[in-house]
Every structure is written in structure tokens, then in C-alpha cells.
Coordinates of C-alpha atoms and ligand atoms in Angstrom, one line a residue:
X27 CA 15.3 49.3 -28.6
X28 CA 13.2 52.0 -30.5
X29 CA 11.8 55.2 -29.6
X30 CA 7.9 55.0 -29.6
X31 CA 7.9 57.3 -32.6
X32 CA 9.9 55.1 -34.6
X33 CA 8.1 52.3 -33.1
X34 CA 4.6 53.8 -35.1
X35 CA 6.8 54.9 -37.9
X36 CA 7.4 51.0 -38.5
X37 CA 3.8 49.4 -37.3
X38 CA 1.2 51.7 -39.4
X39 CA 0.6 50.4 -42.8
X40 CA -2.6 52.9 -43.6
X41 CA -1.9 54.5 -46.7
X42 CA -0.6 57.8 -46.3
X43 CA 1.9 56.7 -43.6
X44 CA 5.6 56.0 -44.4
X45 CA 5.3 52.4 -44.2
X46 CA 1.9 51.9 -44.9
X47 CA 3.1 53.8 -48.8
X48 CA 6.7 51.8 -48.9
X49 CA 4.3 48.3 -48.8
X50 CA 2.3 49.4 -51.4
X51 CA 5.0 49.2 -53.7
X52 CA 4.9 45.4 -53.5
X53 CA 2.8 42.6 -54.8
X54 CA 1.1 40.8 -51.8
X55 CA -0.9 37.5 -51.5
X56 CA -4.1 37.6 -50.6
X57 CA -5.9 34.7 -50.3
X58 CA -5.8 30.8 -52.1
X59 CA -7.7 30.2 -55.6
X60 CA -8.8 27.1 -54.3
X61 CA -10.5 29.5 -51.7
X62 CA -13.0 30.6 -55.1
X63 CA -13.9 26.7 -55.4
X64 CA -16.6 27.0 -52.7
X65 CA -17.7 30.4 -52.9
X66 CA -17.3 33.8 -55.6
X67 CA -17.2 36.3 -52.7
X68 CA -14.9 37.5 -49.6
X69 CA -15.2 40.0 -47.7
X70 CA -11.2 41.5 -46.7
X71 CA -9.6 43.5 -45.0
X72 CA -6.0 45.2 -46.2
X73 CA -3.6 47.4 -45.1
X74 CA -6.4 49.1 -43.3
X75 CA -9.0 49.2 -46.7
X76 CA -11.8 47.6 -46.2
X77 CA -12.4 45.4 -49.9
X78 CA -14.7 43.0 -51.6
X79 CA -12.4 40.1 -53.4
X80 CA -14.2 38.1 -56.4
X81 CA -14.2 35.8 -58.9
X82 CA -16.9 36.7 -61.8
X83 CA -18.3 34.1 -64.2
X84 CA -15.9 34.5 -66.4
X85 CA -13.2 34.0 -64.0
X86 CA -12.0 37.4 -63.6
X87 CA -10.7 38.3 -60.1
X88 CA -11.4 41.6 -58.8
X89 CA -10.7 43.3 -55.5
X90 CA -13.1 46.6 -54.7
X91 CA -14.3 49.1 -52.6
X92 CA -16.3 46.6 -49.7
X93 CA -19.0 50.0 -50.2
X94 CA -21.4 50.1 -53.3
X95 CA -21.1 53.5 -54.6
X96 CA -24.6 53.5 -55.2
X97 CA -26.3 54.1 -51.1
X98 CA -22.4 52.1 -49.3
X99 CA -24.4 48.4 -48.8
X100 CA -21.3 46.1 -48.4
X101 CA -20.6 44.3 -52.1
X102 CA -19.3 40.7 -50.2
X103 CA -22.9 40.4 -50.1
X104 CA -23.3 40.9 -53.4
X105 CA -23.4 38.2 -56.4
X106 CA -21.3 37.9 -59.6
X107 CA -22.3 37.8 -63.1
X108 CA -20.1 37.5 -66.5
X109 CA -18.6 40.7 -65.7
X110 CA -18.0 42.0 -62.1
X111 CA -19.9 42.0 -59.3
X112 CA -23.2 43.1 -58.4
X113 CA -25.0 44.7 -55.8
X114 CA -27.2 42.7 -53.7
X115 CA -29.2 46.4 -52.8
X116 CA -30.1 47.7 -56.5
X117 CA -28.1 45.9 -58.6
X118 CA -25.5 47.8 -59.7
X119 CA -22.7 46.0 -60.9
X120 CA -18.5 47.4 -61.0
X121 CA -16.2 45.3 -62.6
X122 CA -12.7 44.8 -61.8
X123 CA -11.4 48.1 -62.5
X124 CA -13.9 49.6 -60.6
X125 CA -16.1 50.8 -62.8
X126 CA -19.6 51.1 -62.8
X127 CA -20.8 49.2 -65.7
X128 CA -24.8 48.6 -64.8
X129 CA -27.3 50.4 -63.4
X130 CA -30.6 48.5 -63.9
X131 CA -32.9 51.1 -63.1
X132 CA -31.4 54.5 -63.9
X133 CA -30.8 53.1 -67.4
X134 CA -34.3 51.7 -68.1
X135 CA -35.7 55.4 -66.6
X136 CA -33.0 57.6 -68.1
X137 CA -31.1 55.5 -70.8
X138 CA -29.0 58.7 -71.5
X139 CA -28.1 59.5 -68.0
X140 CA -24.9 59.7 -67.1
X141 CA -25.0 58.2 -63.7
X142 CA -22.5 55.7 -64.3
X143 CA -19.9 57.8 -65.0
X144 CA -18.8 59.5 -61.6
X145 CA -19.3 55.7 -59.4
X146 CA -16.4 54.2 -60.0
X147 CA -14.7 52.7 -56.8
X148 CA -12.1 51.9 -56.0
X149 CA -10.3 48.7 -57.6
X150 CA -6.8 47.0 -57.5
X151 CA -5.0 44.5 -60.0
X152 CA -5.1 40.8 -58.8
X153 CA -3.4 37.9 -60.6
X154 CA -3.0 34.6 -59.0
X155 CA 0.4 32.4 -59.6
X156 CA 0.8 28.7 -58.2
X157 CA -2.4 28.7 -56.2
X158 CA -1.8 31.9 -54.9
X159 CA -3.5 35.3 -55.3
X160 CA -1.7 38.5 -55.5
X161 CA -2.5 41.7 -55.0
X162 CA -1.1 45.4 -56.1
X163 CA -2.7 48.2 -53.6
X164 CA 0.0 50.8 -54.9
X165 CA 0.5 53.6 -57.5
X166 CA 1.1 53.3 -60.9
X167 CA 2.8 51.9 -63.3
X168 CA 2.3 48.2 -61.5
X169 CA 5.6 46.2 -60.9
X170 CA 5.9 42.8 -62.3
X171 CA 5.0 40.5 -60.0
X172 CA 7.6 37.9 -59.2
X173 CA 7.2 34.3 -60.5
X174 CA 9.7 32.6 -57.9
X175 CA 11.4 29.5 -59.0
X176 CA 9.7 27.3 -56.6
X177 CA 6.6 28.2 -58.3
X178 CA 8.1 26.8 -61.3
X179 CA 8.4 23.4 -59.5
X180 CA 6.8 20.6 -60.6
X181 CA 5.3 17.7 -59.0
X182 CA 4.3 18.5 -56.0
X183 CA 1.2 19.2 -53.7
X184 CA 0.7 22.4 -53.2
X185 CA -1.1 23.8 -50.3
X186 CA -1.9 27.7 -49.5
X187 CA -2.6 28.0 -45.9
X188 CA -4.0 31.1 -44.2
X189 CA -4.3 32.0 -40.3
X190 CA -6.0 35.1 -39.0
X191 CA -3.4 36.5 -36.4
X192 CA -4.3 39.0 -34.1
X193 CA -1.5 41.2 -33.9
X194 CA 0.9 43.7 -36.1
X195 CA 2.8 42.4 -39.3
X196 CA 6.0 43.3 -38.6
X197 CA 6.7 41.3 -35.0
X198 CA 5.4 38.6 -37.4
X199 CA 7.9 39.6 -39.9
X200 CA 11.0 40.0 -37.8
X201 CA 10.4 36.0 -37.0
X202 CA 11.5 35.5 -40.6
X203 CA 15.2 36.4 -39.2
X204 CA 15.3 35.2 -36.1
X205 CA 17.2 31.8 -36.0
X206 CA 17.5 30.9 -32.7
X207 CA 13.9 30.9 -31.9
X208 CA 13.8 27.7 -33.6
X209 CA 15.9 25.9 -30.6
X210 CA 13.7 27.4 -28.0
X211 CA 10.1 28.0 -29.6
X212 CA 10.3 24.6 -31.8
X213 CA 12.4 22.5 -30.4
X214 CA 12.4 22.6 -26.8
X215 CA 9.0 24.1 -26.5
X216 CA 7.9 20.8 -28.1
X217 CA 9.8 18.7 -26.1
X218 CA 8.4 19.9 -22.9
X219 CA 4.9 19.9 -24.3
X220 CA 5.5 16.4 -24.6
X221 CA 5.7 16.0 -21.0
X222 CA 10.0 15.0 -20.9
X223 CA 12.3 17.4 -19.4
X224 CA 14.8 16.7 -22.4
X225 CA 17.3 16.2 -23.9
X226 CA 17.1 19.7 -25.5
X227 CA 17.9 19.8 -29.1
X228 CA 21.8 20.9 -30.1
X229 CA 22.5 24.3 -29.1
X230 CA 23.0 27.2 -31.8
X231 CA 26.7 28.4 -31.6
X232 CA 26.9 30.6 -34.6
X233 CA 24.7 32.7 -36.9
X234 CA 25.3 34.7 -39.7
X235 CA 22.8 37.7 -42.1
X236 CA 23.5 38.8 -45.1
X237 CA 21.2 40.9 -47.4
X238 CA 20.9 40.2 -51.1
X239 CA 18.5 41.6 -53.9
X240 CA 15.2 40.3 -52.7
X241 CA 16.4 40.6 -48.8
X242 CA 18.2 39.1 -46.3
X243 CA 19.4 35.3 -45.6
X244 CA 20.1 34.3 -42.3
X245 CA 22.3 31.5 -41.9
X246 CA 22.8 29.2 -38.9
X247 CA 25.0 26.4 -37.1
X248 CA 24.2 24.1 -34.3
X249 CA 26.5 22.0 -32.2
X250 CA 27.5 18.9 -34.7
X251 CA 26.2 21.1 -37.7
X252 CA 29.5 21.4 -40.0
X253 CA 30.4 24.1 -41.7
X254 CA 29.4 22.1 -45.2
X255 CA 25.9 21.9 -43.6
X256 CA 23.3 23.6 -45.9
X257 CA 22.0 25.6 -42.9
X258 CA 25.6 27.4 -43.0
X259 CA 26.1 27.3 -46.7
X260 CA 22.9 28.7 -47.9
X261 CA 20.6 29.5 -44.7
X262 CA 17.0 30.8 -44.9
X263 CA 15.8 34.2 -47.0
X264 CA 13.6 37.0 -45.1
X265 CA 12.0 38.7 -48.1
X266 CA 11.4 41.7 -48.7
X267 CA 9.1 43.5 -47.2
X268 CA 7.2 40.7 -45.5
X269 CA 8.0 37.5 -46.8
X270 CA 10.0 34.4 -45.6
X271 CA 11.0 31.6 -47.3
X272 CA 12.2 27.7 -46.5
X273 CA 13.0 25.4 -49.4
X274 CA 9.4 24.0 -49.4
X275 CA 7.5 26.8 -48.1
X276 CA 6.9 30.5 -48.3
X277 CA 5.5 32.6 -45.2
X278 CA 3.9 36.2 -45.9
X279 CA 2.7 38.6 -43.2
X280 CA 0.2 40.3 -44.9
X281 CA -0.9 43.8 -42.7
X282 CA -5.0 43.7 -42.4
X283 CA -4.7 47.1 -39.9
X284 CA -2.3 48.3 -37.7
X285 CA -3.4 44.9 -35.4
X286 CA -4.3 42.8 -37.4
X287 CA -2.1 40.7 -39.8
X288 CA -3.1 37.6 -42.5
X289 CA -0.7 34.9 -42.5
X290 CA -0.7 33.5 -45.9
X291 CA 1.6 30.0 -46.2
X292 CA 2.6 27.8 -49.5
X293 CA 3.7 24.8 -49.1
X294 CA 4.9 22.5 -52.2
X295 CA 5.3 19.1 -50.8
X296 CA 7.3 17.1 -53.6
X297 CA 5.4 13.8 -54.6
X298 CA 7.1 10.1 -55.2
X299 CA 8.3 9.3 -58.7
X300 CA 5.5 7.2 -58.9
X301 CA 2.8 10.0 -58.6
X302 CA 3.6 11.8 -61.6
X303 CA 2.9 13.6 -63.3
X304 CA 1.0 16.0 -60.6
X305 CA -0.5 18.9 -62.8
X306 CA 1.6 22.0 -61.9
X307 CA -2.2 24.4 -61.1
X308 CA -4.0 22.1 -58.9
X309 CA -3.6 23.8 -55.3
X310 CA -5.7 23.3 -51.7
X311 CA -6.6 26.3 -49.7
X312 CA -7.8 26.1 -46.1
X313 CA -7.8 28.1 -43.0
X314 CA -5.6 26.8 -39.9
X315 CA -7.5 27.6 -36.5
X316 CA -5.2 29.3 -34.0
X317 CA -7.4 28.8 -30.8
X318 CA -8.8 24.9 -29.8
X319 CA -12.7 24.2 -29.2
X320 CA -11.6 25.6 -25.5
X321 CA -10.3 28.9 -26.7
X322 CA -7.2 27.5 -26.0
X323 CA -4.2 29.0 -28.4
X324 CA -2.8 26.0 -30.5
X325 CA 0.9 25.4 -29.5
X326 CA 1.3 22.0 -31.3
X327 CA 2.2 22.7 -34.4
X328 CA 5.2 24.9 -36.0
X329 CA 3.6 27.8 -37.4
X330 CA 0.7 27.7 -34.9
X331 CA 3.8 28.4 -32.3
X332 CA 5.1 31.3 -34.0
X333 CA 1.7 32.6 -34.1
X334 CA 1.6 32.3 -30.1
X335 CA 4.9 34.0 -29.8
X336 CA 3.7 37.4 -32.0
X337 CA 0.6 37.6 -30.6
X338 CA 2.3 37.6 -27.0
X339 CA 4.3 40.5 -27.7
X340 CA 1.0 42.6 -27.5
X341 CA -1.3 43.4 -30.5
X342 CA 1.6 45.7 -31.6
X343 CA 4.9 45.0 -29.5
X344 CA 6.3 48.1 -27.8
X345 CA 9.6 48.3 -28.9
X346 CA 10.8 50.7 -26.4
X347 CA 11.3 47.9 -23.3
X348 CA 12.9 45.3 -25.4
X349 CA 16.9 44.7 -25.1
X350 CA 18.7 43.1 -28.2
X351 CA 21.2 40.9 -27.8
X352 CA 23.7 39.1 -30.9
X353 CA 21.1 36.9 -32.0
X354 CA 18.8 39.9 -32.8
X355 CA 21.6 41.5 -35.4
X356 CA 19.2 40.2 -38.0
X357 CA 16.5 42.3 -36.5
X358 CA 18.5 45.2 -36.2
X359 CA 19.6 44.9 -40.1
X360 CA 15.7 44.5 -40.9
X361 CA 14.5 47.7 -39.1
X362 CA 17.7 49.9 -40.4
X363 CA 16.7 48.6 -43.6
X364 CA 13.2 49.8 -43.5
X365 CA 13.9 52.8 -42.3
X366 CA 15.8 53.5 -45.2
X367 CA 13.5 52.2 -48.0
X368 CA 10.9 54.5 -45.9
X369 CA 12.8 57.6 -46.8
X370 CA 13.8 56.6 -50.5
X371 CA 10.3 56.0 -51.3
X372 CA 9.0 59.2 -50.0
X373 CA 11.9 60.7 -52.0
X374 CA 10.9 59.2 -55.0
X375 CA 13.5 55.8 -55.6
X376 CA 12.6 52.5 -56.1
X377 CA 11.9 50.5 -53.1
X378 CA 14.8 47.5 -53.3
X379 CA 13.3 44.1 -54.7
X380 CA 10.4 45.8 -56.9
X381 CA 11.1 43.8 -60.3
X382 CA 10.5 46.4 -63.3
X383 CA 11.6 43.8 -66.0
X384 CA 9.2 41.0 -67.1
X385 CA 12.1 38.9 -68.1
X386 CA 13.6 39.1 -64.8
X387 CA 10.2 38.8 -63.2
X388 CA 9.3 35.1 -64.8
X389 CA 12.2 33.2 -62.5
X390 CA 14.0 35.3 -59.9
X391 CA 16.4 33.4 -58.0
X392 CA 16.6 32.7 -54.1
X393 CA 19.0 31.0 -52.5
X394 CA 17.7 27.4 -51.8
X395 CA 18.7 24.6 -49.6
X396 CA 18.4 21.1 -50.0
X397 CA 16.6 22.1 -52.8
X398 CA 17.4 18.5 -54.4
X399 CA 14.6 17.7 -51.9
X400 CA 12.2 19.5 -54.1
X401 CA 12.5 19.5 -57.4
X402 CA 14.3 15.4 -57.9
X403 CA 11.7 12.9 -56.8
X404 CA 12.9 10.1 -54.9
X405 CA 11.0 6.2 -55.3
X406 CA 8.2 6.1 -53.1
X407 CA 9.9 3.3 -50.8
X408 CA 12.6 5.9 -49.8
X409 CA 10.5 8.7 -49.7
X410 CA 8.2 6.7 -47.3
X411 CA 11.3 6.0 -45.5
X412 CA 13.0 9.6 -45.5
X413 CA 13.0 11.7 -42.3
X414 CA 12.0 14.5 -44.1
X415 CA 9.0 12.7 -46.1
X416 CA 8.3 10.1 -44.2
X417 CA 6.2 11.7 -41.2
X418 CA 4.2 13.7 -43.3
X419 CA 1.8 10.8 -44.3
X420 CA 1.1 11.3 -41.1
X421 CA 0.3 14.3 -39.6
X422 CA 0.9 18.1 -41.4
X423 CA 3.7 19.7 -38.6
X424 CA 3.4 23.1 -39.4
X425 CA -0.2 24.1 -38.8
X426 CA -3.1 22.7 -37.1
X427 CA -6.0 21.4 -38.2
X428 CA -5.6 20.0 -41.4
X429 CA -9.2 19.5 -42.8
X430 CA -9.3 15.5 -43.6
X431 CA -10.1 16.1 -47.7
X432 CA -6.4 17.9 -47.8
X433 CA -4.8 15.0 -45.8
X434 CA -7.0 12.5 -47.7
X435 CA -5.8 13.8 -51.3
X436 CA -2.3 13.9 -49.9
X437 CA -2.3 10.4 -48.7
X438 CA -3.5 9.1 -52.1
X439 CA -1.4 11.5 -53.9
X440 CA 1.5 9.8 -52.3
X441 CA 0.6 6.2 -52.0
X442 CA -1.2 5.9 -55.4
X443 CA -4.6 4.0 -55.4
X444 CA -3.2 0.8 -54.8
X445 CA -2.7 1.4 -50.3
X446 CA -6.1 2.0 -49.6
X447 CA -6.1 -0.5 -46.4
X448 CA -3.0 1.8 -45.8
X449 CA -4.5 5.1 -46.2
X450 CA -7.5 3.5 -44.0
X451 CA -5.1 2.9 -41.3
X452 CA -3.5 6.3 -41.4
X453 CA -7.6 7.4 -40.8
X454 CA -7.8 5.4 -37.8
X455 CA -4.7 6.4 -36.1
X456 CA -5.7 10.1 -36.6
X457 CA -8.9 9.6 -34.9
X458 CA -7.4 8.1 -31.8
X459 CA -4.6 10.6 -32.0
X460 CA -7.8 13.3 -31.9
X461 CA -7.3 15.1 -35.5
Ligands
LIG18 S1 -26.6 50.4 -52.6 FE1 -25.8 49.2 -54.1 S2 -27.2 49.3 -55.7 FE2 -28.0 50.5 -54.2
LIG19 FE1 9.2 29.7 -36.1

């Protein structure tokens, strides 16, 4: 339980406030690149700025004020040229550090003006890594942002997801150590969904948190899980500050406002022998829904049941009624932890897991499990087999709505050219099925 005031202390993520300043100290991913395949402009909303995100000509990315400086018309409707972006109003164009580099008609009228000079905006480094797209809102000099060893990984198909969710980041955040949610929310949830009254799935008798450089692991054992069993041994990682990641997939809780939070998933599904090589850069981007065509919240599918479970606990859960119990210690360790960075950063420190060194930066280490699963490839008759491959030809379990091209390219990406009557097939049954 928390006092209101610490409550706000750990929800508000404006700049200015405690926390709001402590996640500006972090790298955060913003959107997909394969997002910039379809258009050159987004409008976006972070940590309570409102921002233009582009890709120029040239490739650039920028992320500036969503306000021109010239009369405020909002830049996501502007177009981009070579360099920057430009105003669909007058035409003034800012580039990706913000300046004002154009102004078509002050420059024909007054070429010696010095107009240009006091408009810059405001403009914040992005660099995009393994499909992703980072972004660094905080003071200078900027950290190194983290190249984490799955994103070395080769072979797969890689996948960025993202999920407007209509609630705070950090209830979203403390899922990332919560293990025994996954009994309950995954696991039984589904089964009842299903229509049976069981048999439950093995109960969680033991659980175990740890914190480490980049954050904390939380480790886990159900009934007829051995102690050997890579749940126990190496567990799951909540990283720091809003991060959480599974072998094959990384979760961020990226704050839009104090109610508002961008989920933004990558997934690296590992491909058959037979498909390679996959080049390492192509990704997919695409939005999940979280509500059916009857404004009906989406409870099928993993993610889209965590989703339900944070947005229940109000647009920002009021910490004051709850009552933790020994499965929450990994909760507990979060906040404590937070609190603390909170303070050091105001005084000054380093927040922990902020990597200043480009050599360490290139492949930081988590702890992985099964990660066999990921980086060997098995032949595609036991992969088609596996449990853990296997059902994924046929239906993506961790968010809804899947648009058919992603399926379709993973389908041939995993049978190869030669199972088109297969692939076919697959189509058929996800029709009936209603996908
Ligand atoms: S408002 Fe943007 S150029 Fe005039
Ligand atoms: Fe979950």
C-alpha cells in the first residue's frame, strides 16, 4: 500500500516531476521502422510532449515540437523534403535538431533577415536498432543506447507490435514482475474462456527476485517444475525503468501522459534451418486492436489480457486500497527501487542501467532462458513439430489481430515456397476460425 502522495510521486512522467526527469534519462522505443514504409509522418504523444516523428528523404528520423514555430499549425501535417520537415501552413521547414532551416518567404523578401535564427523547436535524438525506434527526451550528454544481444540475433522474423493502452505506465510496468499472474490471467483465464471448468494449469509454489545491472529477474516454480527448470534457473528480467523481457520478446511501457501508456513489443521468432539466411534488418510493424468491432476489450490473446488487467485497475491505479501479499515482493522491490533512483537523480547520480560506454553499449548481457530456442535453428520438420514452434504457423498467441500480410510472410518464411497448398490451407482455417 502507498500514500496517495507517493502514489503521484510514482505515476507523473511530465518533465519537471521526479519521475517524469528519472525516465528521461533512458532511451525509449517509440514506434516500428517498418511503421515509415507506409507513411513519412506521425503525430505522438510522449511523456506528456506533444511531437511530430519523421522520416525525411534522405532517411533521417526526427522527433519535434508537434507546433510550427512559425503561427503553432501542427507539423504531422506537414510534408518532408531532403532535409526535415516542412510546414504544411507556410512552408517552413526544421530539421532534426530543431532548427529552422527554411523560410520561403521571409528569405525571398528579406534574404538578410534573421528570422530563422530564434525558431528553433524543440528536437530529440532518434536512432532505430532491430526494427525498433528509439528515442532520448533527456539532458545532455546522451547515453549510449543499448544494443541488447537479442538484437544481435540472427535468423529470425522480427515483428514490432504496438497497442495504444489507456491507462498509467507503471501498473503496466509492475506486470513485468509479477509471476503468478500468468497462472491466473493466462492460464486459467484461458481455460474458462474456452467454455471448460478445468483442469487448471500447475499451481506456482515458489518465486524468487533478484535485481541485477539492467534490473530485476523474477524467477518462478510450478508444481512438477524442477529446480533445473530454466524458469528457476534463469527466470524472466523486468528492465529498467519500463522494460520486460522473455527470451523471444521484449515488452516496453512507454508513458504517453499521466493516462495514457504505448505498449511497444519485439518479437524475434527464430526461422527453420532451411529459411536462411533471413537478413538481420527486415522487421514488420503493426498495430494490435485492444477493443473487437463490438467495443468489446480483446481477452484472447496474451498480451491483449495483460492489457485488460492494467486498464482495470483505473486509468492510474490508486495505490492506497491495495493489500500486498508474498507474491507482490517483486512489486515492492520495483517501487523501493524507484524511489531511490528518484532521489539520486535529483541529487545529481547516475540513474542505474544508463550505459555511458559505447563498448559496453554494443552487446549488454541479460540473462536468457532457453535461449538455445533462439539463436540454434532446428530442421523445419521438428520445428513444425515443436510445442513451442509448432502453433505459431497458426495463429500469433500474444496479440490480436495479426494483419494477414504479417502472417502471410511468416507462413512462407517458415515453409519456404514449396507449401503453398499448405500455406492455402492455413488461410482457410483462419477464415472459419474468424481471423
Ligand atoms: S504556421 Fe508553419 S509555416 Fe506558418
Ligand atoms: Fe501477462
Amino acid at each position: 500500500m502507498l500514500s496517495e502522495a507517493r502514489n503521484k510521486t510514482l505515476t507523473q512522467v511530465g518533465a519537471g516531476t521526479p519521475m517524469g526527469d528519472y525516465l528521461r534519462r533512458f532511451w525509449h522505443p517509440i514506434a516500428g521502422a517498418a511503421e515509415f514504409d507506409e507513411k513519412s509522418v506521425k503525430a505522438i504523444r510522449l511523456m506528456g510532449e506533444d511531437l511530430t516523428l519523421y522520416k525525411d528523404l534522405s532517411g533521417t528520423y526526427g522527433l519535434v515540437d508537434r507546433h510550427c514555430p512559425h503561427r503553432r499549425a501542427d507539423l504531422s501535417f506537414g510534408y518532408v523534403e531532403d532535409v526535415g520537415i516542412r510546414c504544411n501552413y507556410h512552408g517552413w521547414r526544421m530539421d532534426e535538431t530543431g532548427a529552422c532551416v527554411e523560410q520561403p518567404f521571409e528569405e525571398t523578401y528579406n534574404p538578410k533577415g534573421k528570422l530563422k535564427d530564434r525558431c528553433a523547436i524543440t528536437a530529440y535524438p532518434v536512432r532505430e536498432v532491430a526494427g525498433l525506434l528509439f528515442a532520448y527526451m533527456g539532458p545532455a550528454p546522451v547515453p549510449q543506447l543499448p544494443i541488447w544481444e537479442p538484437f544481435t540475433w540472427a535468423h529470425g522474423f522480427i515483428e514490432v507490435i504496438t497497442a495504444d493502452v489507456p491507462c498509467n505506465w507503471f501498473q503496466c510496468q509492475e506486470n513485468s514482475c509479477d509471476p503468478v499472474h500468468f497462472e491466473w490471467m493466462h492460464d486459467n483465464w484461458s481455460v474458462r474462456q474456452n467454455g471448460e471448468l478445468g483442469p487448471y494449469a500447475p499451481k506456482h509454489f515458489q518465486v524468487a527476485f533478484d535485481e541485477f545491472e539492467y534490473g530485476f529477474t523474477y524467477r518462478r516454480r510450478r508444481e512438477g517444475q524442477e529446480e533445473t527448470d530454466p524458469m528457476w534457473t534463469t527466470g524472466r528480467v523486468a528492465l529498467w525503468p519500463n522494460g520486460f523481457y522473455l527470451g523471444g520478446h521484449f515488452e516496453w511501457r512507454v508513458p504517453v501522459d499521466d493516462e495514457n501508456t504505448l505498449s511497444v513489443a519485439w518479437f524475434f521468432t527464430r526461422l527453420p534451418i532451411e529459411s536462411e539466411p533471413i537478413a538481420p534488418q527486415k522487421s514488420f510493424w503493426w498495430q494490435a486492436p485492444i477493443k473487437d468491432a463490438h467495443g468489446q476489450w480483446i481477452a484472447s490473446h496474451v498480451m491483449n489480457q495483460d492489457i485488460v488487467a492494467w486498464v482495470g485497475q483505473g486509468r492510474i491505479a490508486d495505490r492506497s486500497k491495495e493489500n500486498l501479499g508474498a507474491s507482490d515482493r517483486g512489486i515492492a522491490m520495483i517501487r523501493n527501487r524507484f524511489f531511490e533512483e528518484i532521489e539520486a537523480v535529483a541529487s545529481g547520480a547516475e540513474a542505474k542501467g544508463v550505459i555511458r560506454d559505447e563498448q559496453t553499449a554494443q552487446c549488454p548481457k541479460l540473462p536468457i532462458a532457453t535461449v538455445e530456442l533462439f539463436r540454434d535453428g532446428l530442421p523445419r520438420r521438428d520445428y513444425l513439430a515443436s510445442k513451442w514452434f509448432g502453433p505459431r504457423i497458426h495463429d500469433f498467441r500474444w496479440h490480436a489481430g495479426q494483419p494477414e500480410h504479417v502472417r502471410d510472410a511468416f507462413r512462407r518464411a517458415v515453409l519456404g515456397e514449396e507449401y503453398e497448398g499448405l500455406i492455402e490451407a492455413l488461410k482457410a482455417a483462419d477464415k472459419a476460425r474468424g481471423d
